[in-house]
Coordinates of N, CA and C in Angstrom, one line a residue:
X1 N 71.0 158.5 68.6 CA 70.0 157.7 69.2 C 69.7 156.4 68.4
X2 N 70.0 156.6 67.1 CA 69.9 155.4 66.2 C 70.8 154.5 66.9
X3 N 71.9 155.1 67.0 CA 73.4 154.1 67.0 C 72.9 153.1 68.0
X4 N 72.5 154.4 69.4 CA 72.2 153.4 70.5 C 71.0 152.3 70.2
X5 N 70.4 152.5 70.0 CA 69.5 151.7 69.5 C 69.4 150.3 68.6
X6 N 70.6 150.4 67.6 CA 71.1 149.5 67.4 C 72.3 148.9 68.2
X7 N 72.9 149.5 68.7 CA 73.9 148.3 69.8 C 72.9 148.0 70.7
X8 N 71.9 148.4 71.3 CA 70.4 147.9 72.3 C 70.4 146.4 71.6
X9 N 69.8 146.4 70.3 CA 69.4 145.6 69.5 C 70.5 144.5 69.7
X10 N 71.5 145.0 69.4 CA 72.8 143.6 69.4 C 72.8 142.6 70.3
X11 N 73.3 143.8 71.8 CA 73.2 143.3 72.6 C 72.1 142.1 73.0
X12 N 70.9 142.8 73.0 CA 69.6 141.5 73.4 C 69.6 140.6 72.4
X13 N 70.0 140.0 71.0 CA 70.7 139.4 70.6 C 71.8 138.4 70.7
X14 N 72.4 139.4 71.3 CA 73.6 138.7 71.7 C 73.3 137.4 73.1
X15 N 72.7 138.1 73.9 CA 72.1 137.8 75.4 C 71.5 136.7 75.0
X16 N 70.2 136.5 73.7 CA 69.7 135.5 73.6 C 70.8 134.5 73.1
X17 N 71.4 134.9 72.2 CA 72.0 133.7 71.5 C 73.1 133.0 72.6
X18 N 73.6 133.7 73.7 CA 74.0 133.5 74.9 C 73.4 132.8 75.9
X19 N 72.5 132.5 75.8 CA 71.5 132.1 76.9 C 70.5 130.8 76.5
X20 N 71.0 130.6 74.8 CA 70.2 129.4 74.2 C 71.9 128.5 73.8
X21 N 72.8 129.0 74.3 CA 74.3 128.2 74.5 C 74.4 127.9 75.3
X22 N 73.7 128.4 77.0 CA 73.8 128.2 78.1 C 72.9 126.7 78.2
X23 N 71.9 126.7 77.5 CA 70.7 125.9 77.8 C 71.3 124.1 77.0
X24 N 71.8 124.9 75.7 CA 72.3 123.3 75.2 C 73.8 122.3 75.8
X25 N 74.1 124.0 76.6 CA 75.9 123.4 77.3 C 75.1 122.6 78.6
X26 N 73.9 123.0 79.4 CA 73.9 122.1 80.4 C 73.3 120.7 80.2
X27 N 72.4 120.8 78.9 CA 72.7 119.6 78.3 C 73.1 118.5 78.0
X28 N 74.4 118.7 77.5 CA 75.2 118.1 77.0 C 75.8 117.7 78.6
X29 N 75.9 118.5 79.2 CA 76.4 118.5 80.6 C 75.6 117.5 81.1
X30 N 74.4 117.5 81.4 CA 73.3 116.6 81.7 C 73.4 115.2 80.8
X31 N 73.7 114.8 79.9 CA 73.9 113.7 79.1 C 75.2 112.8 79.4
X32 N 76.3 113.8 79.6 CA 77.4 113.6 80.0 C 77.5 112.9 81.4
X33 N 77.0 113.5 82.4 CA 76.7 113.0 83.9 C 76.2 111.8 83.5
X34 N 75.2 111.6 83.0 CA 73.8 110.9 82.8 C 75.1 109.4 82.2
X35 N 75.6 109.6 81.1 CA 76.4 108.2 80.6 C 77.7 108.1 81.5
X36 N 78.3 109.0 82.1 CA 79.5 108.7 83.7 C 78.8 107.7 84.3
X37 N 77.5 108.2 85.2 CA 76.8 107.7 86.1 C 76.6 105.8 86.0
X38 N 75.9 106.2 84.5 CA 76.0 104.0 84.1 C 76.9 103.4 84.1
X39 N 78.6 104.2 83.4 CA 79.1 103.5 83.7 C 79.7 103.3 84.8
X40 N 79.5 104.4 85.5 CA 80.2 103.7 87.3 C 78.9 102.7 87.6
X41 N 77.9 103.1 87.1 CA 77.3 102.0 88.4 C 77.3 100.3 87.4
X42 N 77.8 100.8 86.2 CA 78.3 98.9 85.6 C 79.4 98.9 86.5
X43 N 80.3 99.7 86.6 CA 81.4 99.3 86.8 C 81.6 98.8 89.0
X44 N 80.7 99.6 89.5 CA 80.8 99.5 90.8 C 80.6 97.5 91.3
X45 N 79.9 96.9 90.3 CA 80.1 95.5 91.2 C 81.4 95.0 91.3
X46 N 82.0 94.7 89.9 CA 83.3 93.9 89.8 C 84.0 94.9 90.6
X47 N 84.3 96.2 90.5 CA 85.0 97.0 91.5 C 85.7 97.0 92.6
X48 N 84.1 96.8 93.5 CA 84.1 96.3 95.0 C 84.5 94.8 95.1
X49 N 83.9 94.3 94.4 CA 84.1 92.5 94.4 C 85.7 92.6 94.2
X50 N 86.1 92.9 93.8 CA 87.9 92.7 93.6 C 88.8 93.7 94.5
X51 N 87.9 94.4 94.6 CA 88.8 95.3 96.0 C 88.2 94.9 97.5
X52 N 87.3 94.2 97.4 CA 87.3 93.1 98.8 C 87.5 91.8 98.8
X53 N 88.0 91.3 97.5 CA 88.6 90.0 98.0 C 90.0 90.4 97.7
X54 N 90.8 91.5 97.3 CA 91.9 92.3 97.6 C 92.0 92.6 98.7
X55 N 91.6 93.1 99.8 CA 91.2 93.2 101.1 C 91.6 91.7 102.6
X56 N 90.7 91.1 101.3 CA 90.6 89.6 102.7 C 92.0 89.1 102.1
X57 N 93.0 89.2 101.5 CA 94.0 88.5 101.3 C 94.9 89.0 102.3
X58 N 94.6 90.2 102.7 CA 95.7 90.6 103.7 C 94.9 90.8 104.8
X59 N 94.7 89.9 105.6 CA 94.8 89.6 106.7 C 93.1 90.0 107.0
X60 N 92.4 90.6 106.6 CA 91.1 90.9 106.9 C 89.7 89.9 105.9
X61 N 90.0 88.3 106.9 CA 89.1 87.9 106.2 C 87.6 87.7 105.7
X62 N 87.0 88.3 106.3 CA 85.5 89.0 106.8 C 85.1 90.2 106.0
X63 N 86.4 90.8 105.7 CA 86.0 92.2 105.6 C 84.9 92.0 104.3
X64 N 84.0 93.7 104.5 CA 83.2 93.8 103.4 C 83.7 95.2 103.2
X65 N 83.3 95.5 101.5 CA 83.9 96.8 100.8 C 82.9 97.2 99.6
X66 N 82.0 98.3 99.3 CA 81.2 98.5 98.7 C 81.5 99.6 98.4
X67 N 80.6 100.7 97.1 CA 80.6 101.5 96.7 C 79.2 101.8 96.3
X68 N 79.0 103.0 97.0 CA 77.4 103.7 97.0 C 77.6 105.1 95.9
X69 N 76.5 105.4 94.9 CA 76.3 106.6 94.2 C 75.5 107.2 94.6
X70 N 76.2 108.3 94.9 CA 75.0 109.3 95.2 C 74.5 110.2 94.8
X71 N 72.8 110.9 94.2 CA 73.0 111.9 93.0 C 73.7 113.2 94.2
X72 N 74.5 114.1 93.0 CA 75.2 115.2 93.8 C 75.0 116.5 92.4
X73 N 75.5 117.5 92.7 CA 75.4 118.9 91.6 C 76.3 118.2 90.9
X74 N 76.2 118.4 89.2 CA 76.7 118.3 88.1 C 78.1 119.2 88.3
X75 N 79.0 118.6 87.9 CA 80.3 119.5 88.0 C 81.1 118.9 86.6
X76 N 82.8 119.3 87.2 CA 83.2 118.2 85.9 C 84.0 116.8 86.6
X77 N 83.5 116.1 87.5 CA 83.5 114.8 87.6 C 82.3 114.1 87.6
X78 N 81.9 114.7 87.2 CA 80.5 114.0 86.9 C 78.7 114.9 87.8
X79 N 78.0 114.2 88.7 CA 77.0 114.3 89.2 C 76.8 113.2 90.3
X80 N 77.4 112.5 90.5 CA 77.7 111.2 91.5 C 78.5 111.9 92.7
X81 N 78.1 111.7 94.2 CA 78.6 111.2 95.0 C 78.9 110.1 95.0
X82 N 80.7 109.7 95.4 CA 81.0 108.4 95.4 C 81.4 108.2 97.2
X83 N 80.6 107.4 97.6 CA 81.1 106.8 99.0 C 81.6 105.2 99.1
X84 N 83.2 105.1 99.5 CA 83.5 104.3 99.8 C 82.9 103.4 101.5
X85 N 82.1 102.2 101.0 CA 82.1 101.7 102.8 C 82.8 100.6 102.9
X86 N 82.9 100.3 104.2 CA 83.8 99.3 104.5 C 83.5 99.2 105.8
X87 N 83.3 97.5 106.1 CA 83.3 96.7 107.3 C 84.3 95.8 107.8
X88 N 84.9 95.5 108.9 CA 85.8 94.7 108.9 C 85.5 93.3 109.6
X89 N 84.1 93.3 109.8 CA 83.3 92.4 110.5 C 82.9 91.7 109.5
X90 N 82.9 92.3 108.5 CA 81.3 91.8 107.6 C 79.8 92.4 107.2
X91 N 79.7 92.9 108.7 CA 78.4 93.5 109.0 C 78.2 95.1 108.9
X92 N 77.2 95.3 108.3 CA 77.0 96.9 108.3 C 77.7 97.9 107.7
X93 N 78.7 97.6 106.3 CA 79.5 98.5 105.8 C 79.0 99.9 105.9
X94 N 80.0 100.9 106.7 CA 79.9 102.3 107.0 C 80.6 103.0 106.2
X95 N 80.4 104.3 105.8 CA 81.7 104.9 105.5 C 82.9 104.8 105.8
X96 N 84.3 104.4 105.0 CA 85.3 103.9 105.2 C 86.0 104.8 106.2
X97 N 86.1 106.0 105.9 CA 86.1 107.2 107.0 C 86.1 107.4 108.5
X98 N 85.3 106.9 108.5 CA 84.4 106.9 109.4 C 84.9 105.6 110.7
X99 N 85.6 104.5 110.0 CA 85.2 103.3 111.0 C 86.5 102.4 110.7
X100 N 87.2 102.8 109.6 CA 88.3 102.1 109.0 C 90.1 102.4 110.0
X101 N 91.0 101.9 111.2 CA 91.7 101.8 111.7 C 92.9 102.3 110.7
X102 N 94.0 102.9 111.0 CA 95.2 103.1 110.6 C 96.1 102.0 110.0
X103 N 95.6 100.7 110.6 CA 96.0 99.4 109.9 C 95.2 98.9 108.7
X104 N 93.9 99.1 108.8 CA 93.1 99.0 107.8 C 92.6 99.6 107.1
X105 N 93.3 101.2 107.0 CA 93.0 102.4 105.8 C 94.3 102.1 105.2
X106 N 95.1 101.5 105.6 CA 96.7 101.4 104.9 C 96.6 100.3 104.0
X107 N 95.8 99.3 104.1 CA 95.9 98.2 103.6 C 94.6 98.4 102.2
X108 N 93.2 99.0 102.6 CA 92.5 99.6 101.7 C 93.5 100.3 100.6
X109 N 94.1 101.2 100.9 CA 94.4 102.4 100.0 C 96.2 101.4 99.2
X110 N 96.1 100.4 99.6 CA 97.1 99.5 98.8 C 96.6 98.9 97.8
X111 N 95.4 98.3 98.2 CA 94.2 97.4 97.5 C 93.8 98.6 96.2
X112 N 93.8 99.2 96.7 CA 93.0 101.1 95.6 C 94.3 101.5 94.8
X113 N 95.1 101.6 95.3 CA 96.5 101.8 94.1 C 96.4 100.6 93.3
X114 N 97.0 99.2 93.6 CA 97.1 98.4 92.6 C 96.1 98.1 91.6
X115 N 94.6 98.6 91.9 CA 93.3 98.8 91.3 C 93.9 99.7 89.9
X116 N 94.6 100.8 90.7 CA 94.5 101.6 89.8 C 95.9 101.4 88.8
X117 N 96.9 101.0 89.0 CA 97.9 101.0 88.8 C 97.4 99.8 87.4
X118 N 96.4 98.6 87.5 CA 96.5 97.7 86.3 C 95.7 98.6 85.5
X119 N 94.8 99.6 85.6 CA 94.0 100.1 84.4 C 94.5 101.7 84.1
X120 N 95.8 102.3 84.9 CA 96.3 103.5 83.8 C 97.6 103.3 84.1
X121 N 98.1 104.3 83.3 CA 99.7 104.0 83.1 C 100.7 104.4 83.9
X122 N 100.2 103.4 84.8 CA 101.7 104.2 85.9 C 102.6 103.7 86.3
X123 N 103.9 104.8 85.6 CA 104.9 103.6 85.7 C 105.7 103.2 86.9
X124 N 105.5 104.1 87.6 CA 106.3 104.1 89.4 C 105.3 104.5 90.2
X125 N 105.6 104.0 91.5 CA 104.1 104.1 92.3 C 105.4 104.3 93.7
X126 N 104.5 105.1 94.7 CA 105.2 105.2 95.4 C 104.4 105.4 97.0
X127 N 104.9 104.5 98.0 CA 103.4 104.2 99.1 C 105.1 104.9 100.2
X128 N 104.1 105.8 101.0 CA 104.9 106.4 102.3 C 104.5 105.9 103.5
X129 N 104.8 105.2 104.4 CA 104.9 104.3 105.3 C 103.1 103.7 105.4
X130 N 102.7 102.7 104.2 CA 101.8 101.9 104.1 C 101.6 100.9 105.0
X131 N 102.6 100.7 106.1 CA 102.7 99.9 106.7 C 102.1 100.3 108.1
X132 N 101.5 101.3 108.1 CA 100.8 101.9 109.6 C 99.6 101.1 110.2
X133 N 100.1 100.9 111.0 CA 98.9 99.9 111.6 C 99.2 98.8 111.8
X134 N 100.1 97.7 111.2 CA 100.0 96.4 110.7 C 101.4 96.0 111.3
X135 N 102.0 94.6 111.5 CA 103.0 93.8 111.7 C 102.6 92.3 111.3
X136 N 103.5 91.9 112.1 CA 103.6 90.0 112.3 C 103.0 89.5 110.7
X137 N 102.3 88.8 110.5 CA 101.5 87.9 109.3 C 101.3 88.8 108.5
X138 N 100.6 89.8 108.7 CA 99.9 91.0 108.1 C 101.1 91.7 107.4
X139 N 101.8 92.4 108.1 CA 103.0 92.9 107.6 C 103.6 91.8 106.0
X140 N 103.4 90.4 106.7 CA 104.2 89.9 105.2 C 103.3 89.8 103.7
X141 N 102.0 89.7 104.2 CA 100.8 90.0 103.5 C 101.0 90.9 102.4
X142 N 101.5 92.2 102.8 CA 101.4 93.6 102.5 C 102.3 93.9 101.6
X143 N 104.0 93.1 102.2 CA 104.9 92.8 101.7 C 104.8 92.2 100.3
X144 N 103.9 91.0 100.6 CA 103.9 90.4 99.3 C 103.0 90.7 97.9
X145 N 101.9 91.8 98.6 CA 100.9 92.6 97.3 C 102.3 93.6 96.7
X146 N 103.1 94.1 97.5 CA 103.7 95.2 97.0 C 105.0 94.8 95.8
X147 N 105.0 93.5 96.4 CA 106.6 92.6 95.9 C 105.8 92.2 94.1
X148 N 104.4 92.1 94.4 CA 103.5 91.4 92.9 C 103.6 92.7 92.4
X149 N 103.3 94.0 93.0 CA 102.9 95.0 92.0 C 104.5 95.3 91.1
X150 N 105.5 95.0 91.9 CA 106.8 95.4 91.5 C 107.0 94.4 90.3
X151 N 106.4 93.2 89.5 CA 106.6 92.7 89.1 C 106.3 93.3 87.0
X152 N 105.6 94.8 87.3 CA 104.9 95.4 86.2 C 105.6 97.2 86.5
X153 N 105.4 97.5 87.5 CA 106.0 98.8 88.6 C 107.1 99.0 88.9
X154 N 107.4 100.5 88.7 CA 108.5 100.6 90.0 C 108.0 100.9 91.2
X155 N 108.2 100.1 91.8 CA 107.7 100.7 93.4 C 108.8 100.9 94.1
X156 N 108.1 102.5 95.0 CA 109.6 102.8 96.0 C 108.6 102.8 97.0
X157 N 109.0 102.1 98.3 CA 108.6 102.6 99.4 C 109.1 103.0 100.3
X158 N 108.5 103.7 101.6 CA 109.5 104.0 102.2 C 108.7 103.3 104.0
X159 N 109.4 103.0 104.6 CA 109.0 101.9 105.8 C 110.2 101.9 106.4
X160 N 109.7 101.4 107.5 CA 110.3 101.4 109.2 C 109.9 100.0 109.1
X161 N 109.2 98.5 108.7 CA 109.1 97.7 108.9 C 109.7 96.6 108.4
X162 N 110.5 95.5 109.0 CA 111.3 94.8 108.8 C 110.8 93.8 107.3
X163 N 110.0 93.3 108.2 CA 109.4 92.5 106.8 C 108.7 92.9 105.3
X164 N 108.7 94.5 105.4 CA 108.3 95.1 104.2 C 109.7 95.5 103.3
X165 N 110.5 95.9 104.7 CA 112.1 96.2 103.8 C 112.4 95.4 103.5
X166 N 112.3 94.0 103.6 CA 113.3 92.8 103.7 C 112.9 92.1 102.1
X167 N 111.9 92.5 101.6 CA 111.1 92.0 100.5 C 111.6 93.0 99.2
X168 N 112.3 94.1 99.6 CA 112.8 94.5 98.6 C 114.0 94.5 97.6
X169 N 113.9 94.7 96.1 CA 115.4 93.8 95.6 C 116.2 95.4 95.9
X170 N 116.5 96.3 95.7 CA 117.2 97.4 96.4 C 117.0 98.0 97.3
X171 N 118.2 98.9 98.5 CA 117.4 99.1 99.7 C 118.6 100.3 100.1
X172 N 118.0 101.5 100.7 CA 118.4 103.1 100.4 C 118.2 103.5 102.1
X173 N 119.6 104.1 102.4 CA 119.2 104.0 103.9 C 118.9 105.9 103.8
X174 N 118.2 107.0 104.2 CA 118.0 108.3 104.5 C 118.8 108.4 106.0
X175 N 119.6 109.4 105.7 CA 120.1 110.1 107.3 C 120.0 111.3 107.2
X176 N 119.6 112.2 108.2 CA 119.6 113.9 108.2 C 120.9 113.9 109.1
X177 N 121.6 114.7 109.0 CA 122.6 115.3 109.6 C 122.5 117.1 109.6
X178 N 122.4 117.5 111.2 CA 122.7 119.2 111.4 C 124.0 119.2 112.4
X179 N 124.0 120.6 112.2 CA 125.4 121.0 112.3 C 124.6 122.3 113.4
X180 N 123.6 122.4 113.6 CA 123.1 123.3 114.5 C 122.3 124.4 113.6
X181 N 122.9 124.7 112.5 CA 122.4 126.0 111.8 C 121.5 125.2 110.2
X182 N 122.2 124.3 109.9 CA 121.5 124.0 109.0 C 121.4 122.1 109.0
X183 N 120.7 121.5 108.0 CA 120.2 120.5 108.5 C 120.9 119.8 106.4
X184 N 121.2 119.0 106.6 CA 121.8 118.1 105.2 C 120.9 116.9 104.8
X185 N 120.2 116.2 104.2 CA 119.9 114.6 104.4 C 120.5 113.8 103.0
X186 N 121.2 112.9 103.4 CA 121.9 112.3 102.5 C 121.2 110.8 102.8
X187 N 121.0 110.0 100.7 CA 120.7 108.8 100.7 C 121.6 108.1 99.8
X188 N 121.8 107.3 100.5 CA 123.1 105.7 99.6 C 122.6 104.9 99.9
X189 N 122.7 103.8 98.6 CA 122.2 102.5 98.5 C 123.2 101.8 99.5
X190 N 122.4 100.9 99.4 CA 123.2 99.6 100.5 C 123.0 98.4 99.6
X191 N 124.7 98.1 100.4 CA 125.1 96.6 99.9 C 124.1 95.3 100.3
X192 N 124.4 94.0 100.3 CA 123.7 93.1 101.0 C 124.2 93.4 102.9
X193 N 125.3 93.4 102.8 CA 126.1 93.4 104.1 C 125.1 94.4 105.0
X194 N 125.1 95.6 104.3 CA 124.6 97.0 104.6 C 122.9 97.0 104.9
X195 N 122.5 96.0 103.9 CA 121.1 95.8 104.1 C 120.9 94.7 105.4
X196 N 121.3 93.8 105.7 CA 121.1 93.1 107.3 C 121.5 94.5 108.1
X197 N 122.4 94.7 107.8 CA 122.9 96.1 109.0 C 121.5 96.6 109.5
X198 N 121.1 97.0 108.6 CA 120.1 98.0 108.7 C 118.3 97.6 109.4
X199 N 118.3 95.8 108.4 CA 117.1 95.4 108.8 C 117.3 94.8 110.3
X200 N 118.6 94.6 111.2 CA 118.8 94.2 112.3 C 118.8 95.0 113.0
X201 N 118.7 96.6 112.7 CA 118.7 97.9 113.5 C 116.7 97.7 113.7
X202 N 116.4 97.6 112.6 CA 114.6 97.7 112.6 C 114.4 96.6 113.2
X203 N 114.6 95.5 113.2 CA 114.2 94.5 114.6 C 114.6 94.5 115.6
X204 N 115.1 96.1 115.9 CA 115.1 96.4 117.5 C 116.3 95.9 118.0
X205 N 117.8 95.4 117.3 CA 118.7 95.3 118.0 C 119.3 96.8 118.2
X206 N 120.2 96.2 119.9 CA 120.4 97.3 120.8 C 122.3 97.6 119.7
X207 N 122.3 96.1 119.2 CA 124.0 96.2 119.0 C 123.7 95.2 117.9
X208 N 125.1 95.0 116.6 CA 125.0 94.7 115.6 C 125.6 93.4 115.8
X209 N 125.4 92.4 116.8 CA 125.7 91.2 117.3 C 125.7 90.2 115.8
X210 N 126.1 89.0 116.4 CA 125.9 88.3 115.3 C 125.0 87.5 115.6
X211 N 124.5 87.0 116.5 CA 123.1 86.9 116.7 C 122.1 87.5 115.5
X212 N 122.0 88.8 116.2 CA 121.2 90.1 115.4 C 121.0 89.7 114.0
X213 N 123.1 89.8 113.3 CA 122.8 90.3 112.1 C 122.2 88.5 110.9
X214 N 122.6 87.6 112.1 CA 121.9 86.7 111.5 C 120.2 85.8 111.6
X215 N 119.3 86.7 112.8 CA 118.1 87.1 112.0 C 117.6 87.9 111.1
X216 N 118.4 89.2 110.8 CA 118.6 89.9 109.6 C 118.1 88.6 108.2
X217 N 119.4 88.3 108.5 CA 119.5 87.1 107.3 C 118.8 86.7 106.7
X218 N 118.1 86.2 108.0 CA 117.0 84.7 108.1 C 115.7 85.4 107.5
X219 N 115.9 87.1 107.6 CA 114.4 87.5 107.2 C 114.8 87.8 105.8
X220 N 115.9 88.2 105.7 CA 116.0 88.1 103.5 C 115.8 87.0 102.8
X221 N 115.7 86.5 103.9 CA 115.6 84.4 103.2 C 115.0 84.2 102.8
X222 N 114.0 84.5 103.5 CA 112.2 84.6 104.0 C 111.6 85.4 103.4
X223 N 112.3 86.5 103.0 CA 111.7 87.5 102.2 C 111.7 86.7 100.3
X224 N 112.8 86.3 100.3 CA 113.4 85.8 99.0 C 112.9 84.3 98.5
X225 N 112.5 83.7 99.6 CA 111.3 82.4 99.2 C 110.4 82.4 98.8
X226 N 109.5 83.7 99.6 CA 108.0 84.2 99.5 C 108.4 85.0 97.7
X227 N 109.3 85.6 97.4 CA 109.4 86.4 95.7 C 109.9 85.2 95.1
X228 N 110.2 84.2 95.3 CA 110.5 83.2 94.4 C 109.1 82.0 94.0
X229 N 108.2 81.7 95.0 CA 107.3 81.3 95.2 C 105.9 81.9 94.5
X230 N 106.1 83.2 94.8 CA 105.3 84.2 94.0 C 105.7 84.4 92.5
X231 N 107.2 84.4 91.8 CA 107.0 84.2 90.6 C 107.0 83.1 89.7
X232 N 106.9 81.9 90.5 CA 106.2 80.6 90.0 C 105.0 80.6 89.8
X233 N 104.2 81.0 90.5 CA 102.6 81.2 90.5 C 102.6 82.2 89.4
X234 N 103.2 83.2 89.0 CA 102.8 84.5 87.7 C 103.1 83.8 86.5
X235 N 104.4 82.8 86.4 CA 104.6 82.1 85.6 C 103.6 80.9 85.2
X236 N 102.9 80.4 85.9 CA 101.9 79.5 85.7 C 100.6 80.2 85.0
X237 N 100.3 81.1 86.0 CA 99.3 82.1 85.5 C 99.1 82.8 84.0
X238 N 100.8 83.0 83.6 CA 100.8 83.3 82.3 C 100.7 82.1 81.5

């Protein structure tokens, strides 16, 4: 009866000293949220302000882009709800979610990588048909944030769109081939030759005319003025 009596003893003991570790861990937890929280909300002006005039460069001149905190349960990201809004009017930024087009969550979430890409270390980045939603002016817009990030990055993309392929300095054609039972996909780089081939197939030619393969051309030209032009400006800049 002693014995028990003494492991009684431990235990409630133990419980306290358990339960006054509990009280300084949520603490520290509570302090911890408490200094996250400031710094996002120093950090939320410049944020937004550079991820919406990242925004209006590609094609969405109007747009507005904010970031709301919201208190939420303590976890380990913090105690913040973070809601991105976004307007493309200007007016009434909603949740991005919520109101943001296939063309203009593609162009967001490009604006949000390069964000992230200048402040951690990433050495290859890689965007799966970013190009959704968008063409014509827009398309070269998109082309050209991706052609700047490649200037620090590896960037691989992968695109159906002429003027985003056409901007790239290497270019990798994917083919699946089956045989009925099983399915193969093989990728080889392409020559220059290989690359018009390819970018004349994505502007919708029926046949590899010479017509065709020389708007091809005309768009690597075009592609290749806009990256020469752009590293004049980085050069100044530095």
């Amino acid at each position: 009866l002693s014995e028990s009596l003494a492991d009684t003893s431990v235990l409630e003991a133990r419980k306290s000293a358990l339960e006054k570790e509990i009280v300084e861990a949520e603490k520290d937890l509570a302090d911890a949220c408490s200094d996250l929280h400031d710094a996002r909300a120093k950090a939320v002006p410049d944020f937004s302000e550079n991820i919406c005039n990242s925004i209006r460069s590609l094609e969405l001149d109007r747009a507005v882009f904010d970031v709301v905190l919201e208190s939420g349960k303590p976890g380990p990201d913090g105690s913040d709800t973070i809601l991105f809004r976004f307007s493309s009017t200007g007016k009434s930024p909603v949740d991005v979610a919520k109101c943001a087009s296939g063309g203009e969550m593609s162009r967001i979430m490009l604006c949000l990588k390069a964000m992230m890409a200048r402040y951690t270390n990433m050495p290859s980045m890689i965007f799966d048909e970013i190009d959704t939603g968008i063409s014509g002016r827009t398309a070269w817009r998109v082309s050209e944030k991706l052609s700047r990030l490649s200037e620090a990055h590896q960037v691989i993309c992968i695109t159906h769109l002429p003027q985003i392929a056409a901007m790239a300095d290497s270019h990798f054609v994917i083919e699946k081939e089956t045989d009925g039972s099983s399915t193969q996909t093989e990728i080889r780089k392409l020559s220059e030759e290989g690359t018009k081939e390819e970018l004349a197939r994505l502007l919708g030619a029926d046949s590899l005319s010479e017509k065709a393969l020389e708007n091809a051309g005309e768009l690597r030209k075009q592609a290749e003025n806009i990256k020469q032009k752009k590293l004049q400006v980085s050069r100044l800049e530095s």
